[in-house]
Coordinates of C-alpha atoms in Angstrom, one line a residue:
X1 CA 81.7 -32.4 -65.5
X2 CA 85.4 -32.9 -66.4
X3 CA 86.3 -29.5 -65.0
X4 CA 84.5 -30.3 -61.7
X5 CA 86.3 -33.6 -61.4
X6 CA 89.6 -31.9 -62.0
X7 CA 88.8 -29.3 -59.4
X8 CA 88.2 -31.9 -56.7
X9 CA 91.3 -33.8 -57.7
X10 CA 93.4 -30.6 -57.3
X11 CA 91.8 -29.9 -54.0
X12 CA 92.7 -33.4 -52.7
X13 CA 96.3 -33.0 -53.9
X14 CA 96.7 -29.5 -52.4
X15 CA 95.4 -30.7 -49.0
X16 CA 97.9 -33.6 -49.1
X17 CA 100.8 -31.4 -49.9
X18 CA 100.0 -28.9 -47.1
X19 CA 99.6 -31.6 -44.5
X20 CA 102.6 -33.9 -45.5
X21 CA 106.1 -32.7 -45.2
X22 CA 108.8 -33.8 -47.6
X23 CA 106.4 -34.4 -50.5
X24 CA 107.3 -33.4 -54.0
X25 CA 106.0 -30.1 -55.5
X26 CA 102.8 -30.2 -57.4
X27 CA 102.9 -30.0 -61.2
X28 CA 102.3 -26.5 -62.2
X29 CA 100.8 -27.0 -65.7
X30 CA 97.6 -25.1 -64.9
X31 CA 99.5 -22.1 -63.4
X32 CA 102.5 -22.1 -65.8
X33 CA 101.3 -18.7 -67.0
X34 CA 101.5 -17.1 -63.5
X35 CA 104.7 -15.3 -63.0
X36 CA 106.7 -16.1 -59.9
X37 CA 110.2 -15.2 -58.7
X38 CA 112.2 -16.0 -55.6
X39 CA 113.3 -12.8 -53.8
X40 CA 115.4 -12.0 -50.8
X41 CA 114.0 -9.1 -48.8
X42 CA 116.8 -6.5 -48.4
X43 CA 119.3 -9.1 -49.7
X44 CA 118.9 -11.2 -46.5
X45 CA 119.1 -14.9 -47.3
X46 CA 116.9 -15.7 -44.4
X47 CA 114.1 -13.4 -45.7
X48 CA 113.1 -15.3 -48.7
X49 CA 109.7 -14.9 -50.4
X50 CA 108.0 -15.7 -53.7
X51 CA 106.6 -12.7 -55.6
X52 CA 103.6 -13.8 -57.6
X53 CA 101.6 -11.8 -60.1
X54 CA 102.0 -9.4 -63.0
X55 CA 104.8 -7.5 -61.4
X56 CA 106.5 -6.8 -64.7
X57 CA 103.4 -4.9 -65.9
X58 CA 102.8 -1.2 -65.2
X59 CA 101.2 -0.7 -61.8
X60 CA 97.5 0.4 -61.7
X61 CA 97.0 4.1 -61.1
X62 CA 96.2 3.5 -57.4
X63 CA 99.1 1.0 -57.1
X64 CA 99.2 -2.8 -56.7
X65 CA 97.2 -4.4 -53.9
X66 CA 99.5 -6.6 -51.9
X67 CA 98.7 -9.8 -50.0
X68 CA 101.3 -11.4 -47.7
X69 CA 100.7 -15.2 -47.7
X70 CA 101.8 -17.5 -44.8
X71 CA 100.9 -21.1 -45.2
X72 CA 100.3 -23.4 -42.2
X73 CA 102.5 -26.3 -41.1
X74 CA 105.8 -26.4 -43.1
X75 CA 104.5 -23.5 -45.1
X76 CA 107.3 -23.3 -47.6
X77 CA 108.0 -23.5 -51.3
X78 CA 106.0 -26.8 -51.7
X79 CA 102.7 -24.9 -51.6
X80 CA 103.7 -22.3 -54.2
X81 CA 101.4 -24.0 -56.8
X82 CA 98.4 -23.5 -54.5
X83 CA 99.3 -19.9 -53.9
X84 CA 99.6 -19.3 -57.6
X85 CA 96.1 -20.7 -58.0
X86 CA 94.9 -18.3 -55.4
X87 CA 96.3 -15.5 -57.5
X88 CA 94.9 -16.9 -60.8
X89 CA 91.4 -17.9 -59.5
X90 CA 90.6 -15.8 -56.5
X91 CA 92.1 -12.3 -57.1
X92 CA 91.8 -9.5 -59.6
X93 CA 95.1 -8.9 -61.5
X94 CA 95.8 -5.6 -59.7
X95 CA 97.2 -7.6 -56.8
X96 CA 100.6 -9.0 -56.1
X97 CA 101.1 -12.0 -53.7
X98 CA 104.2 -12.4 -51.6
X99 CA 104.4 -15.9 -50.2
X100 CA 106.9 -16.0 -47.3
X101 CA 109.2 -19.0 -46.8
X102 CA 109.6 -19.8 -43.1
X103 CA 113.1 -20.1 -41.6
X104 CA 114.3 -23.2 -39.9
X105 CA 116.6 -21.8 -37.2
X106 CA 117.3 -25.1 -35.6
X107 CA 116.6 -28.8 -36.5
X108 CA 114.5 -29.1 -33.4
X109 CA 112.3 -26.1 -34.1
X110 CA 108.6 -26.8 -33.4
X111 CA 107.1 -23.4 -34.3
X112 CA 107.0 -22.7 -38.0
X113 CA 106.2 -19.0 -37.7
X114 CA 107.9 -17.8 -34.4
X115 CA 106.7 -14.4 -33.1
X116 CA 108.0 -11.9 -30.6
X117 CA 106.0 -13.6 -27.8
X118 CA 106.4 -17.2 -29.1
X119 CA 110.0 -17.2 -30.2
X120 CA 112.2 -20.0 -31.6
X121 CA 115.6 -20.8 -30.3
X122 CA 118.4 -18.9 -32.0
X123 CA 116.0 -16.9 -34.2
X124 CA 117.5 -13.7 -35.5
X125 CA 114.2 -12.0 -36.2
X126 CA 110.5 -12.6 -35.6
X127 CA 107.8 -13.3 -38.1
X128 CA 106.5 -9.8 -37.5
X129 CA 109.8 -8.3 -38.6
X130 CA 109.9 -10.7 -41.6
X131 CA 106.5 -9.5 -42.8
X132 CA 107.4 -5.8 -42.4
X133 CA 110.7 -6.3 -44.2
X134 CA 108.9 -8.0 -47.2
X135 CA 106.3 -5.3 -47.4
X136 CA 109.0 -2.6 -47.3
X137 CA 111.1 -4.5 -50.0
X138 CA 108.1 -4.6 -52.4
X139 CA 107.1 -1.0 -51.7
X140 CA 110.6 0.1 -52.5
X141 CA 110.4 -1.6 -55.9
X142 CA 106.7 -1.2 -56.9
X143 CA 103.9 1.3 -56.5
X144 CA 101.6 -0.2 -53.8
X145 CA 98.1 0.7 -52.8
X146 CA 98.5 1.4 -49.1
X147 CA 94.8 0.8 -48.4
X148 CA 95.0 -2.8 -49.7
X149 CA 97.9 -4.5 -48.0
X150 CA 96.5 -7.7 -46.4
X151 CA 97.8 -10.8 -44.8
X152 CA 96.4 -14.3 -45.7
X153 CA 97.4 -16.9 -43.0
X154 CA 96.0 -20.3 -42.3
X155 CA 96.5 -23.1 -39.8
X156 CA 99.6 -22.7 -37.7
X157 CA 100.4 -19.4 -39.3
X158 CA 97.3 -17.8 -37.9
X159 CA 98.9 -16.7 -34.6
X160 CA 101.6 -14.8 -36.5
X161 CA 98.9 -13.1 -38.6
X162 CA 97.2 -11.9 -35.4
X163 CA 100.5 -10.8 -33.9
X164 CA 101.5 -8.7 -36.9
X165 CA 98.1 -7.1 -37.2
X166 CA 98.5 -5.9 -33.6
X167 CA 101.8 -4.2 -34.1
X168 CA 101.6 -0.4 -33.6
X169 CA 103.5 0.1 -36.9
X170 CA 101.8 -2.7 -38.8
X171 CA 101.5 -1.9 -42.5
X172 CA 98.7 -4.4 -43.0
X173 CA 95.2 -2.9 -43.4
X174 CA 93.4 -6.2 -43.2
X175 CA 94.0 -9.8 -42.0
X176 CA 92.4 -13.0 -43.4
X177 CA 93.0 -15.7 -40.8
X178 CA 91.7 -19.2 -41.7
X179 CA 91.2 -22.4 -39.7
X180 CA 93.5 -21.3 -36.9
X181 CA 93.7 -21.1 -33.2
X182 CA 93.6 -18.0 -31.0
X183 CA 95.8 -17.4 -28.0
X184 CA 95.3 -13.8 -26.5
X185 CA 98.1 -14.5 -24.0
X186 CA 100.6 -15.0 -26.8
X187 CA 99.7 -11.8 -28.6
X188 CA 100.3 -8.0 -28.2
X189 CA 97.5 -6.1 -26.4
X190 CA 94.2 -6.6 -28.2
X191 CA 93.4 -2.9 -27.7
X192 CA 95.6 -2.3 -30.8
X193 CA 92.9 -4.1 -32.9
X194 CA 90.7 -1.0 -32.8
X195 CA 89.7 0.0 -36.3
X196 CA 91.5 -2.8 -37.9
X197 CA 89.9 -5.3 -40.3
X198 CA 89.7 -9.0 -39.9
X199 CA 88.1 -11.9 -41.7
X200 CA 88.1 -15.1 -39.7
X201 CA 87.3 -18.3 -41.6
X202 CA 86.5 -21.5 -39.6
X203 CA 84.6 -24.7 -39.7
X204 CA 82.5 -26.1 -36.9
X205 CA 84.0 -29.5 -37.7
X206 CA 87.6 -28.5 -37.4
X207 CA 89.2 -31.1 -35.2
X208 CA 92.5 -29.3 -34.9
X209 CA 91.5 -25.8 -34.1
X210 CA 88.0 -25.7 -32.6
X211 CA 85.4 -23.3 -33.9
X212 CA 85.2 -21.8 -30.4
X213 CA 88.7 -20.3 -31.0
X214 CA 87.5 -18.3 -34.0
X215 CA 84.3 -17.4 -32.1
X216 CA 86.3 -16.1 -29.2
X217 CA 88.6 -14.2 -31.5
X218 CA 85.7 -12.6 -33.3
X219 CA 84.1 -11.5 -30.0
X220 CA 87.3 -10.2 -28.5
X221 CA 88.2 -8.2 -31.6
X222 CA 84.7 -6.7 -31.8
X223 CA 84.9 -5.7 -28.1
X224 CA 88.0 -3.8 -29.0
X225 CA 86.2 -2.0 -31.9
X226 CA 87.9 -4.0 -34.7
X227 CA 86.0 -4.5 -37.9
X228 CA 85.7 -8.3 -37.8
X229 CA 83.8 -10.8 -39.9
X230 CA 83.4 -14.5 -39.1
X231 CA 82.7 -16.8 -42.0
X232 CA 81.7 -20.4 -41.4
X233 CA 82.3 -23.3 -43.8
X234 CA 81.4 -26.9 -44.0
X235 CA 83.9 -29.7 -43.7
X236 CA 86.9 -30.4 -41.5
X237 CA 90.1 -28.4 -41.2
X238 CA 91.9 -27.6 -44.6
X239 CA 90.9 -25.7 -47.7
X240 CA 87.9 -27.4 -49.3
X241 CA 84.5 -26.6 -50.8
X242 CA 85.6 -24.0 -53.4
X243 CA 88.6 -22.5 -51.7
X244 CA 89.2 -19.8 -54.3
X245 CA 85.7 -18.5 -54.0
X246 CA 86.1 -18.5 -50.2
X247 CA 89.3 -16.5 -50.5
X248 CA 87.8 -14.1 -53.0
X249 CA 84.9 -13.3 -50.6
X250 CA 87.3 -12.8 -47.7
X251 CA 89.4 -10.3 -49.7
X252 CA 86.3 -8.5 -50.8
X253 CA 85.3 -8.0 -47.2
X254 CA 88.8 -6.7 -46.3
X255 CA 88.6 -4.3 -49.2
X256 CA 85.3 -3.1 -47.8
X257 CA 86.5 -2.8 -44.2
X258 CA 90.2 -2.1 -44.4
X259 CA 91.8 0.1 -41.7
X260 CA 93.6 3.3 -42.3
X261 CA 97.1 2.7 -43.7
X262 CA 100.2 3.5 -41.7
X263 CA 103.1 5.3 -43.4
X264 CA 106.3 3.6 -42.6
X265 CA 109.6 5.5 -42.3
X266 CA 111.7 5.1 -45.3
X267 CA 108.8 4.0 -47.6
X268 CA 108.4 5.8 -51.0
X269 CA 106.0 8.8 -50.5
X270 CA 102.5 7.6 -51.3
X271 CA 99.5 9.8 -50.6
X272 CA 97.2 8.5 -47.9
X273 CA 93.6 9.5 -48.8
X274 CA 92.7 10.4 -45.2
X275 CA 96.1 11.7 -43.9
X276 CA 96.3 15.3 -42.8
X277 CA 92.6 15.4 -42.9
X278 CA 92.0 19.1 -42.0
X279 CA 94.4 20.5 -44.6
X280 CA 93.2 18.0 -47.2
X281 CA 89.5 18.9 -46.6
X282 CA 90.4 22.5 -47.3
X283 CA 92.3 21.7 -50.5
X284 CA 89.5 19.4 -51.8
X285 CA 86.9 22.0 -51.1
X286 CA 88.9 24.7 -52.8
X287 CA 89.6 22.6 -55.8
X288 CA 86.0 21.4 -56.2
X289 CA 84.3 24.7 -55.5
X290 CA 82.2 23.1 -52.7
X291 CA 82.3 25.4 -49.6
X292 CA 81.2 22.9 -47.0
X293 CA 79.9 25.7 -44.9
X294 CA 76.8 25.4 -42.8
X295 CA 73.6 26.3 -44.6
X296 CA 69.8 26.2 -44.2
X297 CA 69.4 22.5 -44.9
X298 CA 70.2 20.4 -41.9
X299 CA 70.3 16.6 -41.7
X300 CA 69.5 14.7 -38.6
X301 CA 70.5 11.2 -37.7
X302 CA 67.3 9.2 -36.8
X303 CA 68.7 5.7 -36.5
X304 CA 71.6 3.5 -37.2
X305 CA 72.0 -0.3 -37.3
X306 CA 74.7 -2.9 -37.9
X307 CA 74.3 -6.0 -40.0
X308 CA 77.0 -8.5 -39.6
X309 CA 78.9 -9.3 -42.8
X310 CA 76.6 -7.2 -44.9
X311 CA 77.1 -7.6 -48.7
X312 CA 74.5 -6.0 -51.0
X313 CA 71.9 -3.3 -50.3
X314 CA 69.0 -1.8 -52.2
X315 CA 65.6 -0.1 -51.6
X316 CA 62.4 -1.8 -52.5
X317 CA 58.7 -2.4 -51.5
X318 CA 59.4 -6.0 -50.4
X319 CA 56.0 -6.4 -48.7
X320 CA 54.1 -4.8 -51.6
X321 CA 52.3 -2.5 -49.2
X322 CA 53.3 0.8 -50.7
X323 CA 56.0 1.3 -48.1
X324 CA 59.7 1.1 -49.1
X325 CA 62.2 -1.0 -47.1
X326 CA 65.9 -1.3 -46.9
X327 CA 67.1 -4.7 -48.1
X328 CA 70.5 -6.0 -47.1
X329 CA 72.1 -9.4 -48.0
X330 CA 74.8 -10.9 -45.8
X331 CA 77.6 -13.4 -46.0
X332 CA 76.4 -15.7 -43.3
X333 CA 76.1 -19.5 -43.7
X334 CA 73.3 -19.8 -44.7
X335 CA 73.0 -16.3 -46.3
X336 CA 70.1 -14.1 -45.4
X337 CA 68.2 -11.1 -46.7
X338 CA 67.4 -8.6 -43.9
X339 CA 64.3 -6.5 -44.4
X340 CA 64.5 -3.1 -42.5
X341 CA 61.5 -0.8 -42.3
X342 CA 61.7 3.0 -42.4
X343 CA 62.2 3.1 -38.6
X344 CA 65.3 0.9 -38.7
X345 CA 63.5 -2.2 -37.4
X346 CA 64.2 -5.6 -38.9
X347 CA 60.8 -6.9 -39.8
X348 CA 61.7 -10.0 -41.7
X349 CA 64.7 -12.2 -42.4
X350 CA 64.7 -14.4 -45.6
X351 CA 67.1 -17.3 -46.1
X352 CA 68.9 -16.9 -49.5
X353 CA 70.3 -19.7 -51.8
X354 CA 73.8 -18.2 -51.7
X355 CA 75.9 -15.0 -51.2
X356 CA 74.5 -12.0 -53.1
X357 CA 77.0 -9.2 -53.6
X358 CA 74.7 -6.8 -55.6
X359 CA 70.9 -6.9 -55.3
X360 CA 67.8 -5.0 -56.6
X361 CA 64.1 -5.4 -55.9
X362 CA 61.6 -5.7 -58.7
X363 CA 58.0 -6.9 -59.2
X364 CA 56.6 -9.7 -61.3
X365 CA 52.9 -10.7 -61.3
X366 CA 52.3 -8.3 -58.3
X367 CA 55.0 -10.1 -56.2
X368 CA 58.4 -8.9 -55.1
X369 CA 61.5 -10.5 -56.8
X370 CA 65.1 -10.0 -56.1
X371 CA 67.9 -10.1 -58.7
X372 CA 71.4 -10.8 -57.4
X373 CA 74.8 -11.0 -59.0
X374 CA 78.5 -10.6 -58.4
X375 CA 80.4 -8.1 -60.4
X376 CA 82.4 -10.2 -62.9
X377 CA 80.3 -13.3 -62.2
X378 CA 78.8 -15.3 -65.0
X379 CA 75.1 -15.1 -64.1
X380 CA 72.3 -13.1 -62.6
X381 CA 69.9 -15.0 -60.3
X382 CA 66.2 -14.1 -59.6
X383 CA 64.6 -15.2 -56.3
X384 CA 61.1 -14.8 -54.9
X385 CA 60.2 -13.1 -51.6
X386 CA 60.6 -16.5 -49.8
X387 CA 64.2 -16.9 -51.0
X388 CA 63.4 -19.5 -53.6
X389 CA 65.4 -19.4 -56.8
X390 CA 63.2 -18.6 -59.8
X391 CA 65.8 -18.7 -62.6
X392 CA 69.3 -17.8 -63.5
X393 CA 70.4 -15.9 -66.5
X394 CA 73.9 -16.8 -67.7
X395 CA 76.3 -14.3 -69.3
X396 CA 79.4 -16.0 -70.5
X397 CA 81.2 -12.6 -70.9
X398 CA 80.6 -11.8 -67.2
X399 CA 78.2 -9.4 -65.5
X400 CA 78.9 -5.7 -64.9
X401 CA 75.4 -4.5 -63.8
X402 CA 71.8 -5.6 -63.8
X403 CA 68.5 -3.7 -63.1
X404 CA 64.8 -4.3 -63.1
X405 CA 62.3 -2.1 -65.0
X406 CA 59.0 -2.5 -66.8
X407 CA 60.3 -1.6 -70.2
X408 CA 57.4 -3.0 -72.3
X409 CA 54.5 -1.7 -70.2
X410 CA 53.0 -5.1 -69.3
X411 CA 53.0 -4.5 -65.6
X412 CA 55.9 -7.0 -65.0
X413 CA 59.5 -5.9 -64.6
X414 CA 62.0 -7.0 -67.2
X415 CA 65.7 -7.3 -66.4
X416 CA 68.5 -5.5 -68.4
X417 CA 72.0 -6.8 -67.9
X418 CA 75.2 -5.0 -68.8
X419 CA 78.1 -7.3 -69.6
X420 CA 81.8 -7.3 -69.7
X421 CA 84.0 -7.8 -72.8
X422 CA 82.0 -7.5 -76.0
X423 CA 78.9 -9.0 -74.5
X424 CA 76.8 -5.8 -74.9
X425 CA 73.4 -5.1 -73.3
X426 CA 70.8 -7.8 -72.8
X427 CA 67.1 -7.5 -72.3
X428 CA 65.6 -10.4 -70.3
X429 CA 61.9 -11.2 -69.7
X430 CA 60.2 -12.1 -66.4
X431 CA 60.9 -15.8 -67.0
X432 CA 64.7 -15.4 -67.5
X433 CA 64.6 -15.6 -71.3
X434 CA 66.5 -13.2 -73.5
X435 CA 64.4 -10.7 -75.3
X436 CA 67.1 -8.9 -77.2
X437 CA 70.8 -8.2 -77.3
X438 CA 72.5 -4.9 -78.2
X439 CA 76.1 -6.0 -79.1
X440 CA 77.5 -2.8 -80.7
X441 CA 78.0 -1.1 -77.4
X442 CA 80.6 -3.6 -76.2
X443 CA 81.2 -3.7 -72.4
X444 CA 78.5 -1.9 -70.4
X445 CA 79.8 -0.7 -67.0
X446 CA 76.6 1.3 -66.0
X447 CA 73.0 1.3 -67.1
X448 CA 69.7 2.7 -65.9
X449 CA 66.1 2.0 -66.8
X450 CA 63.1 4.4 -67.0
X451 CA 60.0 2.2 -66.9
X452 CA 57.1 2.5 -69.4
X453 CA 54.0 4.6 -68.6
X454 CA 50.8 5.3 -70.4
X455 CA 51.8 7.2 -73.5
X456 CA 55.5 6.7 -72.9
X457 CA 57.6 3.6 -73.8
X458 CA 60.3 2.3 -71.6
X459 CA 63.9 3.5 -72.1
X460 CA 67.3 2.1 -71.2
X461 CA 70.3 4.4 -70.7
X462 CA 73.8 2.8 -70.7
X463 CA 77.4 3.7 -71.0
X464 CA 80.0 1.8 -73.0
X465 CA 82.5 2.8 -75.7
X466 CA 82.1 6.5 -76.2
X467 CA 79.1 8.5 -75.1
X468 CA 75.9 7.8 -73.3
X469 CA 73.6 5.4 -75.2
X470 CA 69.8 5.6 -75.4
X471 CA 67.9 2.4 -76.2
X472 CA 64.2 1.7 -76.7
X473 CA 62.3 -1.1 -75.1
X474 CA 63.4 -3.5 -77.9
X475 CA 67.1 -2.8 -77.5
X476 CA 67.3 -0.6 -80.6
X477 CA 69.7 2.3 -80.4
X478 CA 67.9 5.6 -80.4
X479 CA 70.7 8.1 -79.7
X480 CA 74.2 8.4 -78.5
X481 CA 74.7 11.6 -76.4
X482 CA 78.0 13.4 -76.4
X483 CA 78.2 15.4 -73.1
X484 CA 80.4 18.4 -74.0
X485 CA 84.1 17.3 -73.8
X486 CA 83.5 14.9 -70.9
X487 CA 84.0 11.1 -70.9
X488 CA 81.0 10.0 -68.8
X489 CA 80.8 6.4 -67.3
X490 CA 78.9 6.2 -64.0
X491 CA 75.3 7.3 -64.6
X492 CA 71.8 7.0 -63.1
X493 CA 68.6 8.2 -64.7
X494 CA 65.5 9.2 -62.7
X495 CA 62.1 10.9 -63.0
X496 CA 62.8 14.1 -61.1
X497 CA 59.4 15.8 -60.8
X498 CA 55.6 15.3 -61.0
X499 CA 55.7 16.0 -64.7
X500 CA 57.8 12.8 -65.2
X501 CA 60.8 14.8 -66.4
X502 CA 63.7 12.4 -67.0
X503 CA 67.2 13.6 -66.0
X504 CA 70.5 11.7 -66.1
X505 CA 73.1 12.2 -63.4
X506 CA 76.7 11.2 -64.3
X507 CA 80.3 11.5 -63.3
X508 CA 82.3 13.0 -66.2
X509 CA 86.1 13.0 -66.6
X510 CA 88.3 15.1 -68.8
X511 CA 92.0 16.0 -69.1
X512 CA 93.5 18.8 -67.1
X513 CA 93.8 21.8 -69.3
X514 CA 97.2 22.6 -67.7
X515 CA 98.6 19.4 -69.2
X516 CA 99.3 17.6 -65.9
X517 CA 98.2 14.2 -67.3
X518 CA 95.6 13.9 -64.5
X519 CA 91.9 13.6 -65.0
X520 CA 89.4 16.2 -63.6
X521 CA 86.1 14.8 -62.4
X522 CA 82.7 16.6 -62.5
X523 CA 79.2 15.8 -61.2
X524 CA 76.7 16.8 -63.9
X525 CA 73.0 16.6 -64.6
X526 CA 71.8 16.5 -68.2
X527 CA 68.6 15.7 -70.1
X528 CA 67.8 13.0 -72.7
X529 CA 69.2 15.1 -75.5
X530 CA 72.5 15.7 -73.7
X531 CA 71.9 19.3 -72.6
X532 CA 73.7 19.9 -69.4
X533 CA 71.7 21.6 -66.6
X534 CA 74.6 22.0 -64.3
X535 CA 78.1 20.7 -63.5
X536 CA 80.2 20.7 -60.3
X537 CA 83.9 19.9 -59.9
X538 CA 84.7 16.9 -57.6
X539 CA 87.8 15.9 -55.7
X540 CA 89.8 13.2 -57.6
X541 CA 88.9 10.5 -55.1
X542 CA 85.2 11.3 -55.0
X543 CA 85.1 11.3 -58.8
X544 CA 86.7 7.8 -58.9
X545 CA 84.5 6.5 -56.1
X546 CA 81.3 7.6 -58.0
X547 CA 79.0 7.6 -55.0
X548 CA 75.6 9.1 -55.7
X549 CA 71.8 8.6 -55.6
X550 CA 68.5 10.4 -56.2
X551 CA 65.3 10.9 -54.1
X552 CA 62.9 13.5 -52.7
X553 CA 64.4 14.5 -49.4
X554 CA 62.2 17.4 -48.6
X555 CA 58.8 16.0 -49.8
X556 CA 58.1 18.7 -52.4
X557 CA 57.5 16.2 -55.2
X558 CA 60.9 16.9 -56.8
X559 CA 63.9 14.6 -56.5
X560 CA 67.3 15.8 -55.5
X561 CA 70.6 14.4 -56.4
X562 CA 72.9 13.5 -53.5
X563 CA 76.6 12.9 -54.3
X564 CA 80.0 12.8 -52.6
X565 CA 81.7 16.0 -53.6
X566 CA 84.9 15.4 -51.5
X567 CA 86.0 12.9 -48.8
X568 CA 84.1 14.7 -46.2
X569 CA 81.2 16.6 -48.0
X570 CA 78.0 15.3 -49.4
X571 CA 76.3 17.7 -51.8
X572 CA 72.6 18.0 -52.5
X573 CA 71.5 19.5 -55.8
X574 CA 68.1 20.1 -57.4
X575 CA 67.5 19.2 -61.1
X576 CA 67.9 22.8 -62.1
X577 CA 70.4 24.2 -59.7
X578 CA 74.0 23.3 -59.0
X579 CA 73.7 23.0 -55.3
X580 CA 71.0 23.3 -52.6
X581 CA 73.2 22.4 -49.7
X582 CA 76.3 20.6 -48.5
X583 CA 76.5 18.2 -45.5
X584 CA 79.8 17.8 -43.6
X585 CA 80.1 14.0 -43.1
X586 CA 82.5 11.3 -44.3
X587 CA 82.0 9.9 -47.8
X588 CA 79.9 6.6 -47.5
X589 CA 80.5 3.4 -49.4
X590 CA 76.9 3.4 -50.7
X591 CA 73.8 5.5 -50.3
X592 CA 70.1 5.4 -51.2
X593 CA 66.9 7.2 -50.4
X594 CA 63.8 5.6 -48.8
X595 CA 61.1 7.6 -50.6
X596 CA 57.4 7.6 -50.0
X597 CA 55.0 9.7 -52.1
X598 CA 54.4 13.3 -50.7
X599 CA 56.7 12.5 -47.7
X600 CA 60.3 13.4 -46.9
X601 CA 62.7 10.8 -48.0
X602 CA 65.2 9.2 -45.7
X603 CA 68.8 9.2 -46.7
X604 CA 70.5 5.8 -46.0
X605 CA 74.3 5.9 -45.8
X606 CA 76.4 2.7 -45.6
X607 CA 79.8 2.4 -44.2
X608 CA 80.9 -1.3 -44.0
X609 CA 78.4 -3.2 -42.0
X610 CA 76.8 0.0 -40.5
X611 CA 73.8 1.8 -41.9
X612 CA 72.8 5.3 -41.0
X613 CA 69.5 7.0 -41.7
X614 CA 69.2 10.8 -41.9
X615 CA 66.3 13.1 -42.5
X616 CA 66.0 16.8 -43.2
X617 CA 65.2 18.8 -40.0

C-alpha cells in the first residue's frame, strides 16, 4: 500500500514539474543510482543533452539501444528525474537515453522545439539537426544497435518527433509520440513515412490535444504504409495511470515494428542485418550449408490477415471442437483475444482483463483456458474462454516462460513456469497452486512439456545452467543431457510420429574452432538420451533469433521441424533427415503450425501485426 501511495505522489509531482516552468528540480533519491552526465554534442554549447544509463559498462554484443527523449513544454533539465525513472522502471538495461535540452534562441521564443518548417527567430539549427547530431555524437563514442534507435516525444515536442521521423536521412527506426498534436502542413511529405514505425499514445479526454489528432495521424501514416500503432489511455493530458508500464509497452511495439536502419555518413561501421541483401544471402547460405535452391516442396500462400497492435499468438482448440484456431491477443483498450479459424476468418473476439504479451491455450475440466504473461513479469494469469480471470500465479523472481501440459495424467492441464534469477522451475495445478519446485536448475529460459498418456508419465524438458534437463511429473530431476560440445538454450520437444516418439529440437552454440571469438549456431534434433539425429549450421542472426516450430505439414502422420536457417530461408526437416526442403522467404518473428489429424498442417508466419498462412502445394 505504501509503494502505491508513493507512486501516485511521484506521478502528481512529475506532472506539476512538467506543466509549471521555473519550478525546482525534483529530489532524485529514488534514482540516485541511475548514471547521468551532461554532454555537448560535437562540443557545441547549444547542443546539450543528458546521457542516461549504464554507458560506462561494456556495450551488449548487438550494441546499446538508444532513445532520444524530448519533453513537452519547457522540456529541459527540470524533467531529468522523470526521464531517469523512465530508464529505471520502463526499459531494459541495454538501452541508453539521451534527453535533449531545448535551446532558447530569443526571450520571446514561443516554440520549444523549432523545426525546419516551424522555425524560431535567430535559430542556428533545427530540432531535426539537433537530434541527428546527438545520435551521431553517441554513435561515435559507443557501440549502438542501429535497429533500436527510437525517439520518445510528448506534448509540444510531438511535432518535432514527427518531423525528424520523416527526414530522408533519419537515423531513428521508431517514434513514440504521446499526447501530442498533428499538423501535416507543418511536416515533410508523409510519403516518407513508408515502412517506418510509430506508436501514438493519446487520451480521449485530452483537452489540449484532441484525440482526433492522433486518430488522424494514425490513419494518414497507415495510408502511407507506415507501421503505426495507436494506444489509448484513460485520464486527461499528461503522464498518468502507470506511465512506466505505458512507455515499456510502446518501446516493445517499436522493437517489434522498427524500420530498416539508415547508415549515416561518417558513422562507425556497424553491420546492417538486411543491407546488401543479395550478397548477404549468398554468404549466409554458403556459411550455413543451406542451398536455398528450388526443390520439390512448394509452399502456397492461402490467406493473410492484419490484427492491429497484435501482441501474443498461439495455436489452440479454443472451441473444443477438435479444430485448431489461431489465437492472437492485442494491445487495444480494452484488450481482446482474436480467434481465427483455419480459413483466416475471425470467428470470435473475447475481451481480456489486460495486455497479454505471451499466451498459450490449455484445457481444464474440458474447457479452454488461456495462460498469459510478460517476459520478466512477476506473475502468470489464467483466464477462461470468456476472458474471466481464474487465478494468478506469482513468481517473485520473474517469469521467463510458461506452458500447459497434462503432466499427471488426470485429464487437466497443469502449468509449468520457468523463472528468472534462481527461482527454478515450478509446477502449478489447475487451481493455480504450486505442486513442486525444482530450484537447482536456477534460471530457466526455455522449457517444454510432453503430456502423460496411458503407460507413459508426463515429462518436462528445460534448459538452465549447463545441459538440457529432464524432469518427471513431480519435478524430480531424471537426467541432464550433454549435447556433444554444444551449449543448447532454445528448445522445443514434440511427439514426432504415430509411435509417440519424442524428439527435442534445439539451437546449439559453440566457439569457432578458428579462434575468432564468435559463436557458431546450429539447429539440431536429438532424442531423450541426448543422441543427435542431425545438425545444421545456421547464420549468426538466425541462431540468435531462435525462430522454429513443429507440425505435420504434409499430412503423413510425421511432424516436421521448421526453422529459420538464414535471414531469407526457412528450412523444413524431418525427424531423421537434415533437410527435406528450403523455402525462400524472409525470416518471420514467430511461426506455428495449425495441425489437424491426418490432414496437412498450415504454417502460420507472423511479421509484426500481419499473419500469413501457407500450405504445401
